[in-house]
Short mmCIF file of C-alpha atoms in Angstrom, two decimals:
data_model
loop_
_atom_site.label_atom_id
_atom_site.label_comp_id
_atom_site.label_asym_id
_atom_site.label_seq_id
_atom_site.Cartn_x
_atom_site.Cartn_y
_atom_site.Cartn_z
CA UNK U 1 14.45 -6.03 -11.20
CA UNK U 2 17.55 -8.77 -11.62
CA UNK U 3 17.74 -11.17 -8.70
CA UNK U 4 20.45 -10.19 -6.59
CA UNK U 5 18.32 -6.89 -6.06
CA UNK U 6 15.32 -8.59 -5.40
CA UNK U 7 16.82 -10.98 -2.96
CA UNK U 8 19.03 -7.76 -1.10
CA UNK U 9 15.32 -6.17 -0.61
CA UNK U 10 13.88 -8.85 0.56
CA UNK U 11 16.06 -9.50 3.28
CA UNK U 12 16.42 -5.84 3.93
CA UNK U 13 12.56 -6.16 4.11
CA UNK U 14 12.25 -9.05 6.62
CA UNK U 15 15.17 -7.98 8.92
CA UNK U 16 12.79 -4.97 9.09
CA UNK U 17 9.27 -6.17 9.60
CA UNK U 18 11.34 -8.36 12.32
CA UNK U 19 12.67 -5.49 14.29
CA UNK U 20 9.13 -3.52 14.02
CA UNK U 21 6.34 -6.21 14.32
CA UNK U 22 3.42 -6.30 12.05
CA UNK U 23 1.03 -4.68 14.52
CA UNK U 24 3.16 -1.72 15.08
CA UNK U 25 4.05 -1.46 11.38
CA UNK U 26 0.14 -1.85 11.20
CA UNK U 27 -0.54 1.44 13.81
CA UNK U 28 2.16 3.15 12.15
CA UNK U 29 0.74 2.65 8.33
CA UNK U 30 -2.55 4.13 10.05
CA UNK U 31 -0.90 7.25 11.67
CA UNK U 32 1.11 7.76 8.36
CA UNK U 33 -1.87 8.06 6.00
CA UNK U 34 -4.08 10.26 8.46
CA UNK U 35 -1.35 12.30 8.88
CA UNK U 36 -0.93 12.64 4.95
CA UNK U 37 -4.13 13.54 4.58
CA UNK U 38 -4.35 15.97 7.29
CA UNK U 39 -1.14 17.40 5.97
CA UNK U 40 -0.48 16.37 2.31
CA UNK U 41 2.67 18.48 1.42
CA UNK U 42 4.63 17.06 4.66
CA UNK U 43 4.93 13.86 2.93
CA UNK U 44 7.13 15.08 0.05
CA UNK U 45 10.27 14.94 1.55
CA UNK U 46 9.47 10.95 2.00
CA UNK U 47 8.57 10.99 -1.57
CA UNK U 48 12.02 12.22 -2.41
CA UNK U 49 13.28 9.54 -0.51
CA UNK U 50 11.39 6.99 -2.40
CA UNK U 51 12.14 7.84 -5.67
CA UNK U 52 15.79 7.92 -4.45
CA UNK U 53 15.36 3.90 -4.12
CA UNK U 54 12.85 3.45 -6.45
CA UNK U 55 13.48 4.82 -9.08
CA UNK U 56 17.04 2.61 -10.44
CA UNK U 57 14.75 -0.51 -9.74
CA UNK U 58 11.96 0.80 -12.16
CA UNK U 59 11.38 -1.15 -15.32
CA UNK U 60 10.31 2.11 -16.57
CA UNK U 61 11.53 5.12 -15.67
CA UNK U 62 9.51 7.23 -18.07
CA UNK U 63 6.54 6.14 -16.35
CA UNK U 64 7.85 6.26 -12.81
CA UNK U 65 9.08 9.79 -13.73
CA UNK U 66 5.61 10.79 -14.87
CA UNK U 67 3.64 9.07 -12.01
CA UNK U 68 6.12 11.00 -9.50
CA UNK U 69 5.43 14.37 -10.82
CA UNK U 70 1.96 13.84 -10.70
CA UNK U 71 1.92 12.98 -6.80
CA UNK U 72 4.21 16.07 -5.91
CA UNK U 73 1.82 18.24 -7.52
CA UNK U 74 -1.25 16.85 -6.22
CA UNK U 75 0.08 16.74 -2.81
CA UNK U 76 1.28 20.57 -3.25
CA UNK U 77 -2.20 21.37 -4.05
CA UNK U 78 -4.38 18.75 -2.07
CA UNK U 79 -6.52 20.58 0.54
CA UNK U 80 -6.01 18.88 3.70
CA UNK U 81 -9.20 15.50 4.20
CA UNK U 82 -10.66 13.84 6.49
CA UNK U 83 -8.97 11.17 8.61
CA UNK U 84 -9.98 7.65 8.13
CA UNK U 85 -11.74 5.59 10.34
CA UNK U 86 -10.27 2.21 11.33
CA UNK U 87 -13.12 -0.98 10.83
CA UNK U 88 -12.11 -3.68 12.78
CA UNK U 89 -14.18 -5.86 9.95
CA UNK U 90 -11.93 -4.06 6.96
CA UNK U 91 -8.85 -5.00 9.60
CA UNK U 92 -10.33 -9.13 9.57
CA UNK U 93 -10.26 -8.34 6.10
CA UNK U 94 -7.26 -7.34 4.95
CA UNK U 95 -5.49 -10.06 7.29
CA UNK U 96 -7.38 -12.47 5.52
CA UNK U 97 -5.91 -11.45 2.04
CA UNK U 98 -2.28 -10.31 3.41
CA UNK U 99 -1.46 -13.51 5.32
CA UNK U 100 -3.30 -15.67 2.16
CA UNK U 101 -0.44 -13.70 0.18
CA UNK U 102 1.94 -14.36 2.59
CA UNK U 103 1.18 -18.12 3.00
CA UNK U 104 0.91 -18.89 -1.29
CA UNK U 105 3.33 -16.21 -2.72
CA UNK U 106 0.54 -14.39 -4.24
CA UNK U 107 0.25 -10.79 -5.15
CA UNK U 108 -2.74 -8.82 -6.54
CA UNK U 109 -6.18 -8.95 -5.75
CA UNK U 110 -7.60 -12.17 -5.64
CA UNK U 111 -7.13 -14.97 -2.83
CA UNK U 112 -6.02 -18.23 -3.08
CA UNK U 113 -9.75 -19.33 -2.58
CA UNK U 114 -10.32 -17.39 -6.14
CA UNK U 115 -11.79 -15.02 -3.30
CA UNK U 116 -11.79 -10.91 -4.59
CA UNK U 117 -11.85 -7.55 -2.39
CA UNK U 118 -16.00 -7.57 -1.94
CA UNK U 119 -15.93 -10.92 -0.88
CA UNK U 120 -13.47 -10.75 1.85
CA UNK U 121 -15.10 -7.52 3.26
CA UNK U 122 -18.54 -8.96 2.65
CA UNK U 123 -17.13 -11.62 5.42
CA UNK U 124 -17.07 -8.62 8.23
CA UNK U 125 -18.72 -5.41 6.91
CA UNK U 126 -21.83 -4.71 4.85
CA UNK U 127 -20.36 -1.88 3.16
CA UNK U 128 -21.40 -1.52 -0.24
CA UNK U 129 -18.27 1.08 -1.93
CA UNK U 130 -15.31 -0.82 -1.30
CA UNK U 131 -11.67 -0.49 -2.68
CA UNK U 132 -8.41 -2.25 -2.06
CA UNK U 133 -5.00 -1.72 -2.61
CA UNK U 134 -1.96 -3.67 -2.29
CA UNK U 135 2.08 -3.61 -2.71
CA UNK U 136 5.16 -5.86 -1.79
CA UNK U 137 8.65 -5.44 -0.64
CA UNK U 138 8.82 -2.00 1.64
CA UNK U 139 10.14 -2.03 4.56
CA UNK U 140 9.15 1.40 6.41
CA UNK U 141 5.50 2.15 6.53
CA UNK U 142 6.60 5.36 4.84
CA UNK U 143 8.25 3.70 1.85
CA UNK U 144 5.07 1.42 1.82
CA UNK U 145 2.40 4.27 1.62
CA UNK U 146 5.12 6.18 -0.54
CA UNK U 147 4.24 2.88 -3.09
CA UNK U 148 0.75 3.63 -2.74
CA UNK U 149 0.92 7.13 -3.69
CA UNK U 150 3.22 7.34 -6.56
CA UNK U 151 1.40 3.88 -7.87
CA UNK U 152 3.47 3.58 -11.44
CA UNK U 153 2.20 0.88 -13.44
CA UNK U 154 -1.12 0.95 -11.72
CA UNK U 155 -4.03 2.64 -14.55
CA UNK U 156 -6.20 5.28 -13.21
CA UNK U 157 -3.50 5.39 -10.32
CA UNK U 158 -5.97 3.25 -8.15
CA UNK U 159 -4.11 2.81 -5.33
CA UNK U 160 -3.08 6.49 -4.98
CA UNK U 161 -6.69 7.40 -5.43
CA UNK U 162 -7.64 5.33 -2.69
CA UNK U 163 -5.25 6.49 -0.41
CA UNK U 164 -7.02 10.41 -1.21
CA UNK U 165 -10.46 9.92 -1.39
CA UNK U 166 -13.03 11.62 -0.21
CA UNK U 167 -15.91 8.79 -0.94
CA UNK U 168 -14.35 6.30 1.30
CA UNK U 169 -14.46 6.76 4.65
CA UNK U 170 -12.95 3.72 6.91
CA UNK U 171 -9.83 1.88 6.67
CA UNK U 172 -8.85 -1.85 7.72
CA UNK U 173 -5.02 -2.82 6.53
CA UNK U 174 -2.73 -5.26 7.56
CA UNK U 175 1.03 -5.48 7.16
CA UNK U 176 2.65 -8.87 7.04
CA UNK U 177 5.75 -11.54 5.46
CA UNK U 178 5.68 -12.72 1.95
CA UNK U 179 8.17 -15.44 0.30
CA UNK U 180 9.15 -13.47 -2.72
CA UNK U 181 9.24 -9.43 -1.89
CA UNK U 182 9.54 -9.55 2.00
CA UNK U 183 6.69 -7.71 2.56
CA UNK U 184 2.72 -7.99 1.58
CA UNK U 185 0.41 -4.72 2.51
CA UNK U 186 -2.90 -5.07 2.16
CA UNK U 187 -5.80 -2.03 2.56
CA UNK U 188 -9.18 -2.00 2.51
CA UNK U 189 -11.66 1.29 2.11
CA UNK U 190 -15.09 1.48 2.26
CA UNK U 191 -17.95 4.13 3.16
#
């Protein structure tokens, strides 16, 4: 992505996450994926709008295109699951690790502190299957879990899988600023 894009979203992305504050971006993140999963197929016409703005930014569209395919079928076909559960510990959580992003420009997985996923959730929660997923520079809760589902680049499609699963049961996220994509979203799952 060149860096007059980049810089366009970002701004698009902060104006945004100004107008809707973190916490309601955080309720409405919840709502969205419970409502996925107790409806998977009403989500596609987001998906189309995704791809719409995702796709010219893609570094590669072949995989994009693949990845895309895959998560209209699978919603198509996914039997409706379980809601999650919100964990105020998985909520302390993912704070932690969104606003540590936010504060030091990072992205992935690991803290600043060198801390990873089971560490930060070992802080609030003795769960013992854990998962995370993150992703940068949405706007719109729906574009953010729209990230999530189509996961391109990501192997295994982690993030999507998260956001379906049937092992994990509870759900802490947070929603929040970060210097270089606008945005940082940060989930936690456990059972």
């Amino acid at each position: 992505m060149n860096r007059r894009v980049r810089t366009i979203l970002c701004v698009f992305a902060f104006i945004a996450a100004s107008l809707i504050g973190h916490a309601q971006q955080d309720s409405a993140l919840v709502a969205l994926i419970n409502a996925v999963r107790a409806n998977p197929a009403s989500f596609l016409p987001s998906l189309e709008q995704y791809k719409t703005t995702a796709r010219p930014l893609a570094r590669n569209k072949k995989e994009f295109d693949k990845a895309y395919a895959e998560i209209v079928a699978r919603l198509r076909q996914q039997a409706p699951l379980p809601p999650y559960h919100v964990d105020e510990g998985l909520m302390k959580a993912a704070w932690d690790h969104c606003t540590d992003c936010e504060r030091h420009g990072l992205v992935g997985h690991f803290g600043s502190d060198k801390s990873d996923p089971g560490v930060r959730m070992h802080r609030y929660t003795s769960y013992t299957t854990m998962g995370e997923s993150c992703t940068y520079g949405h706007a719109t809760p729906a574009m953010m879990l729209a990230a999530f589902l189509v996961d391109e680049g990501t192997p295994g499609r982690g993030h999507r899988e998260n956001m379906l699963s049937t092992t994990y049961t509870q759900i802490g996220l947070h929603v929040c600023g970060h210097p270089r994509y606008g945005t940082s979203v940060v989930i936690d799952h456990a059972r």
